[in-house]
């Protein structure tokens, strides 16, 4: 904690700054090492058709597995990665790993879509769209199975170049989703003209466990009407209870993602999860 107190004011500040610098250097070295040592791992969270419980796709979520066994969550290092100039390298690793895994599942006979989170900064790199198309091509992924998730800020202040990039990707059949919808500042007026296919309703409007307590059926209903009117695909994030799932379906949202259905899991765990559900289906078990 950076608190300044009385006479010690100067000293505390210096210590604090130094500690921060040291931490940043550790993270920076760590991130470079992590890329070289393959310390990153993708976990996959199912996206579910809430009506029949079937699997529609997965979202790839990155984890940093330190040599000592500690797992670092993305919110604790994604921004640092950008700050130390690793946006593209890390982002490309994610796209590559996700497409490779999807190819593997397709080969095993599982048909599912793959959602990948894209840093807004990465989208602005020259050649971003080509990198995506090359990877899709390399793994022979049907383009419509790849969904790129971007937060609202991209659409608010990125300018024409980003829209060109998104349009090029959409023309190739790749899908674009707005992540965490409702938490940013995108204007409803523009929603109609954005190069997007899908909206993900932020979990703060869906679950009640958060301190902000924004969860509100009125808001989800408004977003659902809006998406239906605009012909957009809709996914609810953070579905944690049957009650929430039922409410969303009554309001017209049929696709959900959340702890109620499954937590993010390793590729192996997901393969097993899909396999056991397929077996249950064949033998008529619930
Ligand atoms: P996101 O894309 O909105 O991902 C959803 C987050 O909510 C994930 O956290 C997921 O584990 C969590 N979640 C899913 N269902 C539930 C639920 O029912 N209840 C609750 N409380 N949480 C749920 P995670 O994995 O920690 O990721 C956090 C954020 O980090 C992501 O938010 C995304 O913005 C970013 N991120 C994750 N992976 C990547 C990546 O590969 N690249 C980039 N650029 N960002 C990533
Ligand atoms: Mg996401
Ligand atoms: Mg989200
Ligand atoms: Mg989020």
Tab-separated table of C-alpha atoms and ligand atoms in Angstrom:
chain	number	residue	atom	x	y	z
A	1	UNK	CA	0.000	0.000	0.000
A	2	UNK	CA	1.339	3.399	-0.975
A	3	UNK	CA	0.481	5.596	1.979
A	4	UNK	CA	2.384	8.713	2.898
A	5	UNK	CA	2.630	9.615	6.559
A	6	UNK	CA	4.022	12.694	8.297
A	7	UNK	CA	7.785	12.922	8.539
A	8	UNK	CA	8.318	9.653	6.767
A	9	UNK	CA	6.545	11.032	3.731
A	10	UNK	CA	9.555	11.150	1.451
A	11	UNK	CA	11.038	7.869	2.507
A	12	UNK	CA	7.796	5.950	2.174
A	13	UNK	CA	7.201	7.320	-1.279
A	14	UNK	CA	10.670	6.306	-2.430
A	15	UNK	CA	10.347	2.811	-0.997
A	16	UNK	CA	6.996	2.478	-2.591
A	17	UNK	CA	8.177	3.556	-5.999
A	18	UNK	CA	11.152	1.281	-5.780
A	19	UNK	CA	9.001	-1.663	-4.823
A	20	UNK	CA	6.768	-0.955	-7.767
A	21	UNK	CA	9.691	-0.721	-10.160
A	22	UNK	CA	11.092	-3.977	-8.848
A	23	UNK	CA	7.767	-5.681	-9.262
A	24	UNK	CA	7.495	-4.375	-12.802
A	25	UNK	CA	10.954	-5.630	-13.672
A	26	UNK	CA	10.061	-9.025	-12.208
A	27	UNK	CA	6.869	-9.191	-14.224
A	28	UNK	CA	8.636	-8.030	-17.377
A	29	UNK	CA	11.421	-10.601	-17.043
A	30	UNK	CA	8.850	-13.152	-16.066
A	31	UNK	CA	6.688	-12.560	-19.118
A	32	UNK	CA	9.623	-12.856	-21.505
A	33	UNK	CA	10.724	-16.051	-19.771
A	34	UNK	CA	7.165	-17.349	-19.775
A	35	UNK	CA	6.878	-17.031	-23.550
A	36	UNK	CA	10.199	-18.796	-24.083
A	37	UNK	CA	9.441	-21.509	-21.518
A	38	UNK	CA	5.893	-22.130	-22.621
A	39	UNK	CA	4.449	-21.207	-19.241
A	40	UNK	CA	1.147	-20.000	-20.695
A	41	UNK	CA	-1.809	-22.285	-20.936
A	42	UNK	CA	-5.295	-21.866	-22.329
A	43	UNK	CA	-8.272	-23.005	-20.335
A	44	UNK	CA	-11.613	-23.414	-22.038
A	45	UNK	CA	-15.054	-22.522	-20.738
A	46	UNK	CA	-18.120	-24.026	-22.441
A	47	UNK	CA	-20.722	-21.793	-24.101
A	48	UNK	CA	-24.066	-23.504	-23.719
A	49	UNK	CA	-27.440	-23.639	-25.390
A	50	UNK	CA	-29.437	-23.117	-22.184
A	51	UNK	CA	-32.594	-24.677	-23.635
A	52	UNK	CA	-31.190	-28.163	-24.093
A	53	UNK	CA	-27.830	-27.892	-22.345
A	54	UNK	CA	-25.858	-28.658	-25.497
A	55	UNK	CA	-22.371	-27.323	-26.084
A	56	UNK	CA	-22.086	-24.621	-28.736
A	57	UNK	CA	-18.497	-23.628	-28.284
A	58	UNK	CA	-15.789	-22.652	-25.846
A	59	UNK	CA	-14.017	-19.462	-24.825
A	60	UNK	CA	-10.241	-19.663	-24.505
A	61	UNK	CA	-8.983	-18.014	-21.306
A	62	UNK	CA	-5.257	-17.638	-20.708
A	63	UNK	CA	-3.432	-18.666	-17.529
A	64	UNK	CA	0.187	-18.178	-16.607
A	65	UNK	CA	1.522	-21.241	-14.817
A	66	UNK	CA	4.669	-20.308	-12.886
A	67	UNK	CA	7.399	-22.922	-12.436
A	68	UNK	CA	6.558	-23.041	-8.694
A	69	UNK	CA	2.998	-24.096	-9.477
A	70	UNK	CA	1.340	-20.724	-8.920
A	71	UNK	CA	-1.313	-19.865	-11.469
A	72	UNK	CA	-1.535	-16.190	-12.448
A	73	UNK	CA	-4.888	-15.011	-13.801
A	74	UNK	CA	-5.118	-12.865	-16.942
A	75	UNK	CA	-6.282	-9.696	-15.199
A	76	UNK	CA	-2.982	-9.771	-13.288
A	77	UNK	CA	-0.684	-9.800	-16.320
A	78	UNK	CA	-2.412	-8.908	-19.604
A	79	UNK	CA	-1.959	-5.181	-19.085
A	80	UNK	CA	1.666	-5.645	-18.057
A	81	UNK	CA	2.235	-7.626	-21.227
A	82	UNK	CA	1.048	-4.665	-23.252
A	83	UNK	CA	3.156	-2.262	-21.230
A	84	UNK	CA	6.328	-4.251	-21.889
A	85	UNK	CA	5.586	-4.570	-25.591
A	86	UNK	CA	4.510	-8.200	-25.668
A	87	UNK	CA	0.966	-7.601	-26.918
A	88	UNK	CA	1.470	-9.084	-30.354
A	89	UNK	CA	3.679	-11.958	-29.283
A	90	UNK	CA	1.310	-13.041	-26.521
A	91	UNK	CA	-1.783	-12.438	-28.635
A	92	UNK	CA	-0.394	-14.489	-31.500
A	93	UNK	CA	0.486	-17.290	-29.123
A	94	UNK	CA	-3.136	-17.368	-27.929
A	95	UNK	CA	-4.602	-17.399	-31.440
A	96	UNK	CA	-2.207	-20.132	-32.540
A	97	UNK	CA	-2.814	-22.306	-29.475
A	98	UNK	CA	-6.599	-21.897	-29.675
A	99	UNK	CA	-6.757	-22.767	-33.389
A	100	UNK	CA	-4.462	-25.744	-32.923
A	101	UNK	CA	-6.676	-27.041	-30.115
A	102	UNK	CA	-9.824	-26.462	-32.140
A	103	UNK	CA	-8.327	-28.453	-35.037
A	104	UNK	CA	-7.618	-31.255	-32.608
A	105	UNK	CA	-11.246	-31.287	-31.356
A	106	UNK	CA	-12.648	-31.076	-34.876
A	107	UNK	CA	-10.505	-34.076	-35.824
A	108	UNK	CA	-12.020	-35.971	-32.892
A	109	UNK	CA	-15.490	-35.269	-34.233
A	110	UNK	CA	-16.486	-32.490	-31.842
A	111	UNK	CA	-18.012	-29.517	-33.646
A	112	UNK	CA	-17.738	-26.356	-31.623
A	113	UNK	CA	-16.837	-22.699	-31.970
A	114	UNK	CA	-13.747	-21.113	-30.417
A	115	UNK	CA	-13.914	-17.654	-28.869
A	116	UNK	CA	-10.630	-15.841	-28.376
A	117	UNK	CA	-10.137	-12.619	-26.404
A	118	UNK	CA	-8.240	-9.991	-28.348
A	119	UNK	CA	-6.484	-7.081	-26.705
A	120	UNK	CA	-7.748	-3.786	-28.212
A	121	UNK	CA	-4.135	-2.752	-28.650
A	122	UNK	CA	-3.349	-5.867	-30.696
A	123	UNK	CA	-6.181	-5.200	-33.133
A	124	UNK	CA	-4.415	-1.977	-34.156
A	125	UNK	CA	-1.241	-3.763	-35.250
A	126	UNK	CA	-0.660	-3.724	-38.991
A	127	UNK	CA	-1.191	-7.222	-40.290
A	128	UNK	CA	-3.453	-8.330	-37.464
A	129	UNK	CA	-6.156	-9.509	-39.851
A	130	UNK	CA	-3.643	-11.362	-42.026
A	131	UNK	CA	-2.190	-13.087	-38.951
A	132	UNK	CA	-5.672	-14.345	-38.050
A	133	UNK	CA	-6.409	-15.497	-41.596
A	134	UNK	CA	-3.027	-17.241	-41.881
A	135	UNK	CA	-3.637	-19.147	-38.657
A	136	UNK	CA	-7.178	-20.137	-39.625
A	137	UNK	CA	-5.765	-21.316	-42.923
A	138	UNK	CA	-2.879	-23.196	-41.357
A	139	UNK	CA	-5.218	-25.266	-39.189
A	140	UNK	CA	-8.002	-25.447	-41.774
A	141	UNK	CA	-10.522	-23.940	-39.370
A	142	UNK	CA	-13.937	-23.147	-40.842
A	143	UNK	CA	-13.794	-19.336	-40.348
A	144	UNK	CA	-17.281	-19.098	-38.869
A	145	UNK	CA	-16.103	-21.232	-35.935
A	146	UNK	CA	-13.637	-18.568	-34.833
A	147	UNK	CA	-15.080	-15.717	-32.751
A	148	UNK	CA	-12.921	-12.761	-31.749
A	149	UNK	CA	-14.014	-11.070	-28.519
A	150	UNK	CA	-13.291	-7.374	-28.154
A	151	UNK	CA	-14.351	-4.981	-25.430
A	152	UNK	CA	-16.417	-1.891	-26.155
A	153	UNK	CA	-13.477	0.493	-25.989
A	154	UNK	CA	-12.343	-0.785	-29.392
A	155	UNK	CA	-15.520	0.495	-30.925
A	156	UNK	CA	-15.475	3.779	-29.082
A	157	UNK	CA	-12.036	5.176	-29.808
A	158	UNK	CA	-10.193	3.052	-32.320
A	159	UNK	CA	-11.032	4.811	-35.522
A	160	UNK	CA	-11.461	3.733	-39.092
A	161	UNK	CA	-8.424	1.452	-39.359
A	162	UNK	CA	-9.802	-0.956	-36.759
A	163	UNK	CA	-13.146	-1.042	-38.522
A	164	UNK	CA	-11.388	-1.903	-41.782
A	165	UNK	CA	-9.575	-4.732	-40.010
A	166	UNK	CA	-12.795	-6.049	-38.511
A	167	UNK	CA	-14.599	-5.822	-41.836
A	168	UNK	CA	-11.818	-7.741	-43.582
A	169	UNK	CA	-12.121	-10.496	-40.975
A	170	UNK	CA	-15.899	-10.580	-41.203
A	171	UNK	CA	-15.744	-10.740	-44.995
A	172	UNK	CA	-13.625	-13.859	-44.550
A	173	UNK	CA	-16.367	-15.357	-42.366
A	174	UNK	CA	-14.816	-14.805	-38.926
A	175	UNK	CA	-17.197	-13.627	-36.206
A	176	UNK	CA	-16.753	-10.571	-34.008
A	177	UNK	CA	-18.238	-10.238	-30.517
A	178	UNK	CA	-18.436	-7.318	-28.095
A	179	UNK	CA	-17.314	-8.632	-24.710
A	180	UNK	CA	-18.565	-7.290	-21.361
A	181	UNK	CA	-21.359	-5.418	-23.108
A	182	UNK	CA	-22.956	-2.678	-21.054
A	183	UNK	CA	-19.913	-1.762	-18.990
A	184	UNK	CA	-18.268	0.542	-21.522
A	185	UNK	CA	-19.363	3.681	-23.180
A	186	UNK	CA	-20.407	2.661	-26.658
A	187	UNK	CA	-23.371	4.622	-27.790
A	188	UNK	CA	-26.522	2.793	-28.716
A	189	UNK	CA	-26.767	4.963	-31.783
A	190	UNK	CA	-23.637	3.383	-33.214
A	191	UNK	CA	-24.441	-0.193	-32.307
A	192	UNK	CA	-26.393	-0.605	-35.504
A	193	UNK	CA	-23.443	0.281	-37.708
A	194	UNK	CA	-20.693	-1.630	-35.906
A	195	UNK	CA	-18.972	-4.544	-37.680
A	196	UNK	CA	-20.121	-7.126	-35.127
A	197	UNK	CA	-22.031	-10.400	-34.994
A	198	UNK	CA	-22.525	-11.030	-31.319
A	199	UNK	CA	-22.927	-9.335	-27.980
A	200	UNK	CA	-21.927	-10.800	-24.638
A	201	UNK	CA	-23.956	-9.339	-21.794
A	202	UNK	CA	-21.546	-8.549	-18.984
A	203	UNK	CA	-21.801	-10.719	-15.949
A	204	UNK	CA	-22.529	-7.786	-13.643
A	205	UNK	CA	-26.042	-7.642	-15.128
A	206	UNK	CA	-26.515	-11.399	-14.822
A	207	UNK	CA	-25.098	-12.504	-11.449
A	208	UNK	CA	-25.820	-11.100	-8.044
A	209	UNK	CA	-22.567	-11.991	-6.336
A	210	UNK	CA	-20.864	-8.739	-7.194
A	211	UNK	CA	-20.629	-5.703	-4.960
A	212	UNK	CA	-21.912	-3.336	-7.581
A	213	UNK	CA	-25.219	-5.208	-7.526
A	214	UNK	CA	-26.084	-4.071	-11.009
A	215	UNK	CA	-27.850	-7.324	-11.728
A	216	UNK	CA	-31.185	-6.257	-13.058
A	217	UNK	CA	-33.781	-8.053	-15.206
A	218	UNK	CA	-34.796	-4.706	-16.677
A	219	UNK	CA	-31.324	-4.161	-18.116
A	220	UNK	CA	-30.898	-7.669	-19.475
A	221	UNK	CA	-34.350	-7.417	-21.058
A	222	UNK	CA	-33.442	-4.125	-22.729
A	223	UNK	CA	-30.174	-5.522	-24.092
A	224	UNK	CA	-31.955	-8.641	-25.345
A	225	UNK	CA	-34.624	-6.617	-27.191
A	226	UNK	CA	-31.932	-4.450	-28.694
A	227	UNK	CA	-29.923	-7.435	-29.971
A	228	UNK	CA	-33.000	-9.127	-31.351
A	229	UNK	CA	-33.949	-5.954	-33.173
A	230	UNK	CA	-30.487	-5.618	-34.627
A	231	UNK	CA	-30.237	-9.305	-35.508
A	232	UNK	CA	-27.227	-9.906	-33.279
A	233	UNK	CA	-26.208	-13.135	-31.603
A	234	UNK	CA	-26.472	-12.971	-27.844
A	235	UNK	CA	-24.571	-14.644	-25.004
A	236	UNK	CA	-25.067	-14.095	-21.281
A	237	UNK	CA	-21.859	-14.177	-19.238
A	238	UNK	CA	-21.568	-15.356	-15.651
A	239	UNK	CA	-24.681	-17.521	-15.401
A	240	UNK	CA	-24.362	-19.018	-11.914
A	241	UNK	CA	-27.837	-20.225	-10.953
A	242	UNK	CA	-30.830	-21.999	-12.472
A	243	UNK	CA	-32.890	-18.975	-11.577
A	244	UNK	CA	-30.697	-16.681	-13.655
A	245	UNK	CA	-30.709	-19.148	-16.543
A	246	UNK	CA	-34.511	-19.400	-16.474
A	247	UNK	CA	-34.973	-15.665	-16.276
A	248	UNK	CA	-32.650	-15.064	-19.241
A	249	UNK	CA	-34.453	-17.654	-21.346
A	250	UNK	CA	-37.834	-16.170	-20.546
A	251	UNK	CA	-36.457	-12.853	-21.705
A	252	UNK	CA	-35.235	-14.380	-24.971
A	253	UNK	CA	-31.560	-15.090	-24.363
A	254	UNK	CA	-30.882	-18.762	-25.087
A	255	UNK	CA	-27.090	-18.888	-24.936
A	256	UNK	CA	-25.130	-18.725	-21.696
A	257	UNK	CA	-21.765	-19.201	-20.143
A	258	UNK	CA	-21.024	-19.504	-16.459
A	259	UNK	CA	-20.206	-21.575	-13.419
A	260	UNK	CA	-23.720	-23.097	-13.486
A	261	UNK	CA	-22.689	-25.046	-16.583
A	262	UNK	CA	-18.938	-25.319	-16.301
A	263	UNK	CA	-15.840	-23.516	-15.121
A	264	UNK	CA	-12.920	-22.889	-17.435
A	265	UNK	CA	-10.873	-26.098	-17.692
A	266	UNK	CA	-7.788	-27.517	-19.375
A	267	UNK	CA	-8.038	-28.951	-22.882
A	268	UNK	CA	-7.772	-32.489	-21.502
A	269	UNK	CA	-10.505	-31.874	-18.939
A	270	UNK	CA	-12.764	-30.429	-21.615
A	271	UNK	CA	-12.161	-33.379	-23.932
A	272	UNK	CA	-13.200	-35.649	-21.085
A	273	UNK	CA	-16.191	-33.434	-20.268
A	274	UNK	CA	-17.401	-33.567	-23.881
A	275	UNK	CA	-16.748	-37.289	-24.088
A	276	UNK	CA	-18.712	-38.165	-20.962
A	277	UNK	CA	-21.652	-36.053	-22.106
A	278	UNK	CA	-21.640	-37.791	-25.485
A	279	UNK	CA	-21.658	-41.174	-23.742
A	280	UNK	CA	-24.496	-40.102	-21.463
A	281	UNK	CA	-26.465	-39.063	-24.536
A	282	UNK	CA	-25.947	-42.395	-26.282
A	283	UNK	CA	-26.928	-44.475	-23.247
A	284	UNK	CA	-29.839	-42.199	-22.422
A	285	UNK	CA	-28.524	-41.047	-19.060
A	286	UNK	CA	-29.312	-37.465	-18.043
B	1	LIG	P1	-13.843	-12.232	-20.141
B	1	LIG	O1	-13.418	-12.420	-21.546
B	1	LIG	O2	-15.068	-11.444	-19.900
B	1	LIG	O3	-13.953	-13.704	-19.554
B	1	LIG	C1	-14.886	-14.099	-18.590
B	1	LIG	C2	-14.287	-14.167	-17.217
B	1	LIG	O4	-15.316	-14.470	-16.282
B	1	LIG	C3	-13.250	-15.268	-17.066
B	1	LIG	O5	-12.307	-14.841	-16.100
B	1	LIG	C4	-14.090	-16.419	-16.519
B	1	LIG	O6	-13.344	-17.377	-15.789
B	1	LIG	C5	-15.037	-15.681	-15.612
B	1	LIG	N1	-16.308	-16.381	-15.426
B	1	LIG	C6	-16.919	-17.224	-16.284
B	1	LIG	N2	-18.086	-17.653	-15.780
B	1	LIG	C7	-18.236	-17.079	-14.579
B	1	LIG	C8	-19.261	-17.137	-13.549
B	1	LIG	O7	-20.274	-17.800	-13.664
B	1	LIG	N3	-19.042	-16.386	-12.434
B	1	LIG	C9	-17.926	-15.621	-12.279
B	1	LIG	N4	-17.799	-14.943	-11.138
B	1	LIG	N5	-16.949	-15.542	-13.214
B	1	LIG	C10	-17.102	-16.262	-14.353
B	1	LIG	P2	-10.724	-14.936	-16.344
B	1	LIG	O8	-10.376	-16.231	-16.999
B	1	LIG	O9	-10.046	-14.573	-15.069
B	1	LIG	O10	-10.456	-13.811	-17.427
B	1	LIG	C11	-10.619	-12.455	-17.101
B	1	LIG	C12	-10.461	-11.575	-18.302
B	1	LIG	O11	-9.125	-11.620	-18.820
B	1	LIG	C13	-11.333	-11.994	-19.487
B	1	LIG	O12	-12.650	-11.548	-19.297
B	1	LIG	C14	-10.619	-11.332	-20.636
B	1	LIG	O13	-10.990	-9.974	-20.737
B	1	LIG	C15	-9.166	-11.399	-20.201
B	1	LIG	N6	-8.502	-12.516	-20.909
B	1	LIG	C16	-8.579	-13.837	-20.649
B	1	LIG	N7	-7.851	-14.556	-21.526
B	1	LIG	C17	-7.314	-13.655	-22.396
B	1	LIG	C18	-6.465	-13.767	-23.554
B	1	LIG	O14	-6.083	-14.856	-24.001
B	1	LIG	N8	-6.123	-12.603	-24.182
B	1	LIG	C19	-6.565	-11.381	-23.742
B	1	LIG	N9	-6.173	-10.274	-24.421
B	1	LIG	N10	-7.349	-11.239	-22.663
B	1	LIG	C20	-7.731	-12.363	-22.008
B	2	LIG	MG1	-14.242	-12.857	-23.256
B	3	LIG	MG1	-16.651	-10.893	-20.735
B	4	LIG	MG1	-14.746	-9.572	-18.292
